[in-house]
Short mmCIF file of N, CA and C in Angstrom, two decimals:
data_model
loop_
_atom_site.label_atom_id
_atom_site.label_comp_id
_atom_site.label_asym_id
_atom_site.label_seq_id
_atom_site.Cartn_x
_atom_site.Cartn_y
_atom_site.Cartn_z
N UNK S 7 99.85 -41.40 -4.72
CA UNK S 7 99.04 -40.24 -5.02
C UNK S 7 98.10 -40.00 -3.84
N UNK S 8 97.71 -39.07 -3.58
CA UNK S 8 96.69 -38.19 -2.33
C UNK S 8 95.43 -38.37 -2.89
N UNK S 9 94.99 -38.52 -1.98
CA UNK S 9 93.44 -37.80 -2.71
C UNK S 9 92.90 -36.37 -1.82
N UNK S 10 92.28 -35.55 -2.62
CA UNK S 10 92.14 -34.58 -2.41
C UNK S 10 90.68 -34.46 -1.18
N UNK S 11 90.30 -35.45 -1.47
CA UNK S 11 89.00 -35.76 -0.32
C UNK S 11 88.95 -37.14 -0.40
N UNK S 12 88.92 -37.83 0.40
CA UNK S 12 88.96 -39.03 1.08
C UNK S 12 87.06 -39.14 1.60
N UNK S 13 86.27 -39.68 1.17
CA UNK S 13 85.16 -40.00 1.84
C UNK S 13 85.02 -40.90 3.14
N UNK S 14 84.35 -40.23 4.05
CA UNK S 14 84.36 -41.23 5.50
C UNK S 14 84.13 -42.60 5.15
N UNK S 15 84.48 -43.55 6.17
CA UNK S 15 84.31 -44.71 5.73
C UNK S 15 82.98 -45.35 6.81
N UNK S 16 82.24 -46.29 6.23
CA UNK S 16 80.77 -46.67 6.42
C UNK S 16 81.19 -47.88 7.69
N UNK S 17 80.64 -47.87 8.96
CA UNK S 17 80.49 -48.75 9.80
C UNK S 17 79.02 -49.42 9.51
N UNK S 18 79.34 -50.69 10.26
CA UNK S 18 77.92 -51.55 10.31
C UNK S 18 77.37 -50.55 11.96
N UNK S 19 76.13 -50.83 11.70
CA UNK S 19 75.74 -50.26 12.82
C UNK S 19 75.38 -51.05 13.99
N UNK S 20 75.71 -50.97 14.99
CA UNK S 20 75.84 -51.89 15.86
C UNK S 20 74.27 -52.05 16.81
N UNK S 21 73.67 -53.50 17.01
CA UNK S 21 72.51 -53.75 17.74
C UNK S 21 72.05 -52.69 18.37
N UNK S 22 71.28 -52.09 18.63
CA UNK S 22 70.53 -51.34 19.71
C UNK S 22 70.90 -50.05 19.25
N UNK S 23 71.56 -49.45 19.11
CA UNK S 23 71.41 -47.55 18.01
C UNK S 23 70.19 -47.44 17.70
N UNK S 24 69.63 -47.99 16.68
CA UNK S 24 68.24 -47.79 16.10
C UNK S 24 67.27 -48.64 16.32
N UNK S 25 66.90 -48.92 17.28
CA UNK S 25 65.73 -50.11 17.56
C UNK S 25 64.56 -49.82 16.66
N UNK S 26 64.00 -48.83 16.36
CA UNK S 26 63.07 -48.94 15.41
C UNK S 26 63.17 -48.75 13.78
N UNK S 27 64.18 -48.89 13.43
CA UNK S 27 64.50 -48.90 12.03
C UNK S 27 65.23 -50.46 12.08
N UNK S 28 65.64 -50.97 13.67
CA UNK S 28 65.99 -52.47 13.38
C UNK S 28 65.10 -53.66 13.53
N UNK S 29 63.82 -53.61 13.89
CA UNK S 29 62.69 -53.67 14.12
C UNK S 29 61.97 -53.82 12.54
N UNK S 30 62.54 -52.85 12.10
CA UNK S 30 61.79 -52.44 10.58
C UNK S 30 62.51 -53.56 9.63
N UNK S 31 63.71 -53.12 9.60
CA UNK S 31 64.78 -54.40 8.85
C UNK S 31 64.64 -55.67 9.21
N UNK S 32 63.87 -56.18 10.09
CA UNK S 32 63.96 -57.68 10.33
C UNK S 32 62.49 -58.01 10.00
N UNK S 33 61.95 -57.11 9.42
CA UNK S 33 60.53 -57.64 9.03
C UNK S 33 60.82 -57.19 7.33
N UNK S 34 61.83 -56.52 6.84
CA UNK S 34 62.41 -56.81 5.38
C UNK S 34 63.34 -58.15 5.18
N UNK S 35 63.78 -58.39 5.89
CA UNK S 35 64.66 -59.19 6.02
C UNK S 35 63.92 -60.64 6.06
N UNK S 36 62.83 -60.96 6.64
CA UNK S 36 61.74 -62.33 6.54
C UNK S 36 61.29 -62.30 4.42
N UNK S 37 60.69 -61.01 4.47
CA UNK S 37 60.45 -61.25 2.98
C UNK S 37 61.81 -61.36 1.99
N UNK S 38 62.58 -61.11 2.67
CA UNK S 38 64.11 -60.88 1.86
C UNK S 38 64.24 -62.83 1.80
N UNK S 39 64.09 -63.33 2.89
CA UNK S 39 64.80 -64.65 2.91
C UNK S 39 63.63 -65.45 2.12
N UNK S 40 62.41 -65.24 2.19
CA UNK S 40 61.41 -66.09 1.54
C UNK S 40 61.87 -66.02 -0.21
N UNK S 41 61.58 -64.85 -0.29
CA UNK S 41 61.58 -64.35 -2.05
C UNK S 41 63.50 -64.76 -2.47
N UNK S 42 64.63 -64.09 -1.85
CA UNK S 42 65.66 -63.86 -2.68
C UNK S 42 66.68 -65.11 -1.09
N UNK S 43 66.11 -66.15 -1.08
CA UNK S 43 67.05 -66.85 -0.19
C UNK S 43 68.46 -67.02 -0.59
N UNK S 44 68.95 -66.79 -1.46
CA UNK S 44 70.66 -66.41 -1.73
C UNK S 44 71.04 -65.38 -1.48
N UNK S 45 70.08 -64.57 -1.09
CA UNK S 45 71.08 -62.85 -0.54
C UNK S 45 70.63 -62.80 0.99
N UNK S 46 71.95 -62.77 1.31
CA UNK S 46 72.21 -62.25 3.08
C UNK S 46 71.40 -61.25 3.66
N UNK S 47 70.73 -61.30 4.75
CA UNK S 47 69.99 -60.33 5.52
C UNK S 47 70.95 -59.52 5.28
N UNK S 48 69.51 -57.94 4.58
CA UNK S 48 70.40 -57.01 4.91
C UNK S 48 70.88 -55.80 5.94
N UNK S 49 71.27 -54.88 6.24
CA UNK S 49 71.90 -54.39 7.52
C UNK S 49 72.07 -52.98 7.25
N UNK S 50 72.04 -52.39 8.46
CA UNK S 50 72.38 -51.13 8.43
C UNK S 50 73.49 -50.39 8.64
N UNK S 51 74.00 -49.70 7.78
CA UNK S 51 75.15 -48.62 7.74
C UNK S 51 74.74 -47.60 7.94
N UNK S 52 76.27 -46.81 8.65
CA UNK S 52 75.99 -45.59 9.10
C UNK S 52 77.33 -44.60 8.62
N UNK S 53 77.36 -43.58 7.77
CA UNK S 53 78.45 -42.52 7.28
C UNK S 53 78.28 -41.25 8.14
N UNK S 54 79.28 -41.00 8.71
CA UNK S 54 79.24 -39.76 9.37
C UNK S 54 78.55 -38.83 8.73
N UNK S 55 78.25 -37.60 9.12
CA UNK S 55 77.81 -36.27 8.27
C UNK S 55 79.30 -35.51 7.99
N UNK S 56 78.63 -34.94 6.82
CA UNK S 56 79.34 -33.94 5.83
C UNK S 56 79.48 -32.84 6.73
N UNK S 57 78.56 -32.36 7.39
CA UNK S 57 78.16 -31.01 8.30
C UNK S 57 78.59 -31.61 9.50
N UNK S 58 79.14 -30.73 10.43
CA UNK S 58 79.03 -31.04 11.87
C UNK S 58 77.87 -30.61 12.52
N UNK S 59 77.24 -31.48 13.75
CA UNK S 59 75.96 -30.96 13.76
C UNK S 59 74.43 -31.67 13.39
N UNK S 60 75.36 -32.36 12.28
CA UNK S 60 74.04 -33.14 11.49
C UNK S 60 73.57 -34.48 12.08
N UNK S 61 73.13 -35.14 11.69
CA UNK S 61 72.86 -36.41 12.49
C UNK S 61 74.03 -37.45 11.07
N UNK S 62 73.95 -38.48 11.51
CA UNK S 62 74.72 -39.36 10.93
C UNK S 62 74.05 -40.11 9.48
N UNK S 63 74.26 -40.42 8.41
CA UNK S 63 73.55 -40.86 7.27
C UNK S 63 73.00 -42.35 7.82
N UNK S 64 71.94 -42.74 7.82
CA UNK S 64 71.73 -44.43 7.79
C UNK S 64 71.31 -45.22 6.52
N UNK S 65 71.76 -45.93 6.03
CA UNK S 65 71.47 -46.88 4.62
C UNK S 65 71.33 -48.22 4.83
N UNK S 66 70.16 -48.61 3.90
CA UNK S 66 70.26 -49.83 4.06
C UNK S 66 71.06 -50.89 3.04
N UNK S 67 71.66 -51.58 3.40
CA UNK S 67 72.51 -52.28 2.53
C UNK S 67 72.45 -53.60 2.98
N UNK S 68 73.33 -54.40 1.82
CA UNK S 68 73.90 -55.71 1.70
C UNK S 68 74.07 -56.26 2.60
N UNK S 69 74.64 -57.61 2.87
CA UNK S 69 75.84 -58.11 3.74
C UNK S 69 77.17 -57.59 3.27
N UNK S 70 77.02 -57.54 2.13
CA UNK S 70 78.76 -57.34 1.39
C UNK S 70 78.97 -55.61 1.92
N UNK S 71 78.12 -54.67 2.28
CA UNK S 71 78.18 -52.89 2.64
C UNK S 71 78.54 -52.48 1.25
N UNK S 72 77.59 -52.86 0.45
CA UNK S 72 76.82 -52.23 -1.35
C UNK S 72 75.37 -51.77 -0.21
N UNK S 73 75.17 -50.03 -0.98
CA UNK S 73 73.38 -49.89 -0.64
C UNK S 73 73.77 -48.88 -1.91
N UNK S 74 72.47 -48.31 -1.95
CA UNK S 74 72.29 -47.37 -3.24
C UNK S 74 70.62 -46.72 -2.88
N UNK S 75 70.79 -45.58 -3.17
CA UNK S 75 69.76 -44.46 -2.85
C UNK S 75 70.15 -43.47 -2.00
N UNK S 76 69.13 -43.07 -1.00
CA UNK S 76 68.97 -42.03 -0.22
C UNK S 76 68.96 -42.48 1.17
N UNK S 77 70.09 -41.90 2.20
CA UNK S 77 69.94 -42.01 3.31
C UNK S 77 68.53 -42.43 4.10
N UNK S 78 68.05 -43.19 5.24
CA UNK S 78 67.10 -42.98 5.76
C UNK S 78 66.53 -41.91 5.95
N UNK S 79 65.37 -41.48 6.40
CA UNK S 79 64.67 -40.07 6.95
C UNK S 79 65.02 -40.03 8.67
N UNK S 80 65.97 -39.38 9.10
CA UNK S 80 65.73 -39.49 10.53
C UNK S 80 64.62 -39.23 11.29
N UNK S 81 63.66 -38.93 10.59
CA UNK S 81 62.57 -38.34 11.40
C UNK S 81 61.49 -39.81 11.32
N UNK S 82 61.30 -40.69 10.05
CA UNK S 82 60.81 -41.87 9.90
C UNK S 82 60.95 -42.65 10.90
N UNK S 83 61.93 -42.37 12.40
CA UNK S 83 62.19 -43.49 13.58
C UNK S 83 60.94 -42.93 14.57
N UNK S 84 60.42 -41.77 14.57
CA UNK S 84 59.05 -41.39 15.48
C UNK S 84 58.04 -42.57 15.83
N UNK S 85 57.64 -43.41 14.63
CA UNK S 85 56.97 -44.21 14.46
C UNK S 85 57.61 -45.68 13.74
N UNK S 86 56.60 -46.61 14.69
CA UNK S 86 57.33 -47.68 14.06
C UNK S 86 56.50 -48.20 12.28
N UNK S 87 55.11 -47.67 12.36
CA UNK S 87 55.11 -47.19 10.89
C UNK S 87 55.94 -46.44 9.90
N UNK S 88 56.36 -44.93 10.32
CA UNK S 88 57.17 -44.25 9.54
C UNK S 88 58.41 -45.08 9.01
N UNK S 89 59.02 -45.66 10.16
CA UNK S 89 60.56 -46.63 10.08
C UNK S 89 60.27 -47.79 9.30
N UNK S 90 58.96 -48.10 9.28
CA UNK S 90 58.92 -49.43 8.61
C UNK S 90 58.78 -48.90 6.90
N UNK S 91 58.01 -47.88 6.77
CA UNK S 91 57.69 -47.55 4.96
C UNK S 91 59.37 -47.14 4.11
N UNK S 92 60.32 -46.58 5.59
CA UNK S 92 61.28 -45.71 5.14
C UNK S 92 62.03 -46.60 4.75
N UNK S 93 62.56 -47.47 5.94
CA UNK S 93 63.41 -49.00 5.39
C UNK S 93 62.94 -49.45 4.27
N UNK S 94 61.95 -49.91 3.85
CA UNK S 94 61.65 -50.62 2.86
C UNK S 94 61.37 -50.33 1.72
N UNK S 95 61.30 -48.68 1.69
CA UNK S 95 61.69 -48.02 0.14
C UNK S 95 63.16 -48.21 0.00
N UNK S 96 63.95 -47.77 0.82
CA UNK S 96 65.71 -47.99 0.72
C UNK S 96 65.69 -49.36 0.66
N UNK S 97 65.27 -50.57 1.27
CA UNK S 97 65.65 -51.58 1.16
C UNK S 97 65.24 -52.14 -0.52
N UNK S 98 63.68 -51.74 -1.13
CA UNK S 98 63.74 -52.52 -1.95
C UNK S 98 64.78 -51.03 -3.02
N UNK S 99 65.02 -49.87 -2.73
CA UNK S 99 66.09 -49.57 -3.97
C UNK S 99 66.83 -50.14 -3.66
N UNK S 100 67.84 -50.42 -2.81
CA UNK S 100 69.43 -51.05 -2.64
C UNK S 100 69.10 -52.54 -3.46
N UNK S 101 68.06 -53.34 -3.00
CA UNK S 101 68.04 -55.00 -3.99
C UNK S 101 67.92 -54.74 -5.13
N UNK S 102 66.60 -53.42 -5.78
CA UNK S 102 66.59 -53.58 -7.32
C UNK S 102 68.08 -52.70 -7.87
N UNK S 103 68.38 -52.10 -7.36
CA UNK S 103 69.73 -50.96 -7.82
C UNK S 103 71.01 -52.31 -8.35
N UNK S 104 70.90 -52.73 -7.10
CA UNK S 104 72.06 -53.95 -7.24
C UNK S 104 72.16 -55.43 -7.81
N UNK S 105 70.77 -55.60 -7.46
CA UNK S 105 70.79 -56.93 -8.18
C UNK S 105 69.85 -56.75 -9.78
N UNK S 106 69.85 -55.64 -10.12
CA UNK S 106 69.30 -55.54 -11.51
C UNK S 106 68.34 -56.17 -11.58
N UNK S 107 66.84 -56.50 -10.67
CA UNK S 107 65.83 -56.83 -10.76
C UNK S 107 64.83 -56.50 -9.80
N UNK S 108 64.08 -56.78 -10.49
CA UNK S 108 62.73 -56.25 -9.60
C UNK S 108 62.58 -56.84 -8.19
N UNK S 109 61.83 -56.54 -7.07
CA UNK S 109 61.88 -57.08 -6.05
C UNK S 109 60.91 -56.08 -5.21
N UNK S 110 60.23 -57.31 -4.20
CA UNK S 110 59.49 -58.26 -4.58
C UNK S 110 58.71 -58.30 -5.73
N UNK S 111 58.71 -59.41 -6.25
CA UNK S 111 57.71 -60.05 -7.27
C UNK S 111 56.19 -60.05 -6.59
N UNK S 112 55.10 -60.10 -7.87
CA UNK S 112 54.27 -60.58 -7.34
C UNK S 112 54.12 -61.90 -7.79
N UNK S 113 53.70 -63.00 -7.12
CA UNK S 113 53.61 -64.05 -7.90
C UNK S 113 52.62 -65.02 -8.84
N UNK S 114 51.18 -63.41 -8.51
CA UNK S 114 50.09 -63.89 -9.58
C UNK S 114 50.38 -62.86 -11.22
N UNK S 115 51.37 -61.95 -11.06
CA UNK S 115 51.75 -61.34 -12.26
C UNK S 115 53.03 -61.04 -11.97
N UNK S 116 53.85 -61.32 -12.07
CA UNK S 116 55.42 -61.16 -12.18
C UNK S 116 55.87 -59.66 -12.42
N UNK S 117 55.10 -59.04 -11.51
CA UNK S 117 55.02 -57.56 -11.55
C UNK S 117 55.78 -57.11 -10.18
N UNK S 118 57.04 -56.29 -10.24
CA UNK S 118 57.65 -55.54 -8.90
C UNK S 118 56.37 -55.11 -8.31
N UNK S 119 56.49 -55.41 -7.19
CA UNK S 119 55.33 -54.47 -5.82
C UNK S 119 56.07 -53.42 -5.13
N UNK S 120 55.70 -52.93 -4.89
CA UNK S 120 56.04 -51.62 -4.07
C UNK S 120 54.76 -51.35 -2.40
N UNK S 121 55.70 -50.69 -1.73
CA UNK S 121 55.30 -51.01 -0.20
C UNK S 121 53.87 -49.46 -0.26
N UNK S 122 53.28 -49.78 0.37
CA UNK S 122 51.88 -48.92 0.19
C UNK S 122 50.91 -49.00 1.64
N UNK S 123 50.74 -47.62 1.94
CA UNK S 123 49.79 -47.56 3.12
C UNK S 123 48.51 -47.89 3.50
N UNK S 124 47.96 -48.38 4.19
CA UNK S 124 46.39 -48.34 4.09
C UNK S 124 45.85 -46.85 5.02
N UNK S 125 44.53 -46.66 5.00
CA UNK S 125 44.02 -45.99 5.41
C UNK S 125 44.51 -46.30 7.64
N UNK S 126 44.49 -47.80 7.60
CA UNK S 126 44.92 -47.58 9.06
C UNK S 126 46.42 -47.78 9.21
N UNK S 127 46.81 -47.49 8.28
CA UNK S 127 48.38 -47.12 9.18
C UNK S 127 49.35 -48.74 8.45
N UNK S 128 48.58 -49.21 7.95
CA UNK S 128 49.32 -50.79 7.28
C UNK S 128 49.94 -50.66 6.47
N UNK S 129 51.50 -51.17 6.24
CA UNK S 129 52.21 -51.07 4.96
C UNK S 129 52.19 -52.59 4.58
N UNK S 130 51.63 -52.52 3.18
CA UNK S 130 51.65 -53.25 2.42
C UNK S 130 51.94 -53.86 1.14
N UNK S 131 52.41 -54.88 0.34
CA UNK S 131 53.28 -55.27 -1.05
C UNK S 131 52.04 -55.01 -1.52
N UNK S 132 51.90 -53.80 -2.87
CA UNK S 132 51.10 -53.74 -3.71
C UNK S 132 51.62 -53.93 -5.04
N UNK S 133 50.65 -54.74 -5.48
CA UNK S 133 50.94 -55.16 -7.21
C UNK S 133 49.99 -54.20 -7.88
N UNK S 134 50.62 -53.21 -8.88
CA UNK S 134 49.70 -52.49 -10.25
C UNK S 134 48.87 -53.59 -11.03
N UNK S 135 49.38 -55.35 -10.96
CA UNK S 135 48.33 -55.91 -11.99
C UNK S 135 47.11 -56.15 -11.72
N UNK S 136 46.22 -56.01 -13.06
CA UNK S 136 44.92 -56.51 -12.87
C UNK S 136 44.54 -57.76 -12.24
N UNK S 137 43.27 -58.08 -11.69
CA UNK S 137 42.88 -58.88 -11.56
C UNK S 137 41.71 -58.86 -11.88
N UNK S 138 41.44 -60.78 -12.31
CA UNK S 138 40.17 -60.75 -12.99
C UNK S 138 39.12 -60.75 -11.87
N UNK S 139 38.12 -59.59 -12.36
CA UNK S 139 36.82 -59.45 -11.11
C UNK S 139 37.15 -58.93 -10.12
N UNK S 140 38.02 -58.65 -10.16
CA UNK S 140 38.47 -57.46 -8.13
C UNK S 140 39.25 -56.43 -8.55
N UNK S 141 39.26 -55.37 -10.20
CA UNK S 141 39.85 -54.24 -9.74
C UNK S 141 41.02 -54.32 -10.39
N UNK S 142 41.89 -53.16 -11.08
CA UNK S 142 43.03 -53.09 -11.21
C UNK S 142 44.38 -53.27 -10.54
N UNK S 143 44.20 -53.43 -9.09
CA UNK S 143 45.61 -53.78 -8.33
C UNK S 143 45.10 -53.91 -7.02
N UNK S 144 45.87 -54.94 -6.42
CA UNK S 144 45.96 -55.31 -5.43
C UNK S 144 46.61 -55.68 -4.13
N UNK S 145 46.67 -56.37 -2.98
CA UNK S 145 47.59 -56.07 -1.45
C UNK S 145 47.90 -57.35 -2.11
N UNK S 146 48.99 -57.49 -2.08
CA UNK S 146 49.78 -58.80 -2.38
C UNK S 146 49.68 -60.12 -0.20
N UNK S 147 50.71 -58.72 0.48
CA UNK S 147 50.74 -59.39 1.93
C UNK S 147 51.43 -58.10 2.49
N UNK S 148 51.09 -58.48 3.92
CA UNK S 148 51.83 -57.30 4.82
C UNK S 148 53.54 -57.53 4.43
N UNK S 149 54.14 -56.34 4.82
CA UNK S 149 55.46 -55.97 4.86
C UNK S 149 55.59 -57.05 5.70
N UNK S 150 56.71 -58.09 5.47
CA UNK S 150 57.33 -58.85 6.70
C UNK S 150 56.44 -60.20 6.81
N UNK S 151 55.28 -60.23 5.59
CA UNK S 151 55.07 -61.45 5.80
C UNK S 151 54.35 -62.35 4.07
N UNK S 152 55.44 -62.03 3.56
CA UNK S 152 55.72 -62.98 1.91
C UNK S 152 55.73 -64.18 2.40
N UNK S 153 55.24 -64.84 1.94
CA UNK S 153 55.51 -66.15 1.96
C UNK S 153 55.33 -67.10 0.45
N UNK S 154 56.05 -68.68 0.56
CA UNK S 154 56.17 -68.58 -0.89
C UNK S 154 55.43 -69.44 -1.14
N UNK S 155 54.08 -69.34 -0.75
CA UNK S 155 52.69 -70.03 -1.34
C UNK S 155 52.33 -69.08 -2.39
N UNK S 156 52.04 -67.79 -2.62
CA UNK S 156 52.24 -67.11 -3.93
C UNK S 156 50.72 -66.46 -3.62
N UNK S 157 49.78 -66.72 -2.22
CA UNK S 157 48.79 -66.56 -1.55
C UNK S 157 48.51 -65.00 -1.59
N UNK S 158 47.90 -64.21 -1.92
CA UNK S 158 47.32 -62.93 -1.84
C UNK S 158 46.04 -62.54 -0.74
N UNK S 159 46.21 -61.28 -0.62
CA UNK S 159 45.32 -61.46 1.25
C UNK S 159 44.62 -59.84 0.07
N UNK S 160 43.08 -59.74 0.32
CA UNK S 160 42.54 -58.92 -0.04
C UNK S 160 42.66 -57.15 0.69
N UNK S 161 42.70 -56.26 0.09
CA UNK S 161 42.39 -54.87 0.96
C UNK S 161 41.53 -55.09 1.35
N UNK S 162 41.13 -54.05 2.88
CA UNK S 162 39.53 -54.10 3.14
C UNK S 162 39.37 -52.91 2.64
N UNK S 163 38.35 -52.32 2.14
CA UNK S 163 37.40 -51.88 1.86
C UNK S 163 37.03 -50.53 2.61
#
């Protein structure tokens, strides 16, 4: 049987293409190995465009080339801030999409964190849980640096 559309097929993307979205992935990839040390650094894919003209799709995915969500932002590579918030929304959908759990944990409330800006430009694991005497939520650790003392580093102010 034919198929009537055949979807392009996904290459790994090879060293040096994206230095600042690979830059970005290897500082997901430190919290990836601390928190989920049974899943393989993950990597970037690239699907041609639908349009000619367009720029190429980038995703972040697996070792196995499983991702799930929304292409990168090509415009998120300007900055190595922008590249770092963009990876790591795609990175943590592709882990929770696929591995059916939250990720990162926090490890003073077993609450998913999600990556969050500061006023100077810092992306950081923020937990929604309370804490007693400092406030409804807090900076867990910088992007790229979990570690599994379970240690929390305060916002400034």
């Amino acid at each position: 049987m034919c198929a009537l559309f055949d979807p392009p097929a996904p290459r790994r993307v090879t060293p040096g293409e994206y230095p600042v979205w690979e830059q970005a992935l290897a500082l997901l990839n430190r919290d990836l190995a601390v928190t989920l040390p049974r899943l393989e650094p993950l990597q970037l894919l690239a699907l041609p465009p639908y349009d000619a003209g367009e720029p190429e799709n980038v995703y972040v995915a697996t070792a196995t080339g499983e991702w799930h969500g929304n292409p990168l932002d090509p415009n998120s590579q300007d900055s190595p801030a922008s590249a770092l918030a963009s990876v790591a929304d795609a990175a943590q959908e592709t882990v929770v999409e696929l591995l059916w759990q939250a990720w990162p944990l926090c490890p003073e409330h077993d609450l998913g964190m999600h990556p969050r800006e500061d006023a100077e430009g810092r992306l950081s694991w923020w937990c929604a849980g309370e804490r007693l005497r400092r406030g409804p939520a807090h900076v867990h650790a910088a992007v790229g640096a979990l570690d599994a003392s379970g240690t929390s580093i305060r916002p400034r102010s």
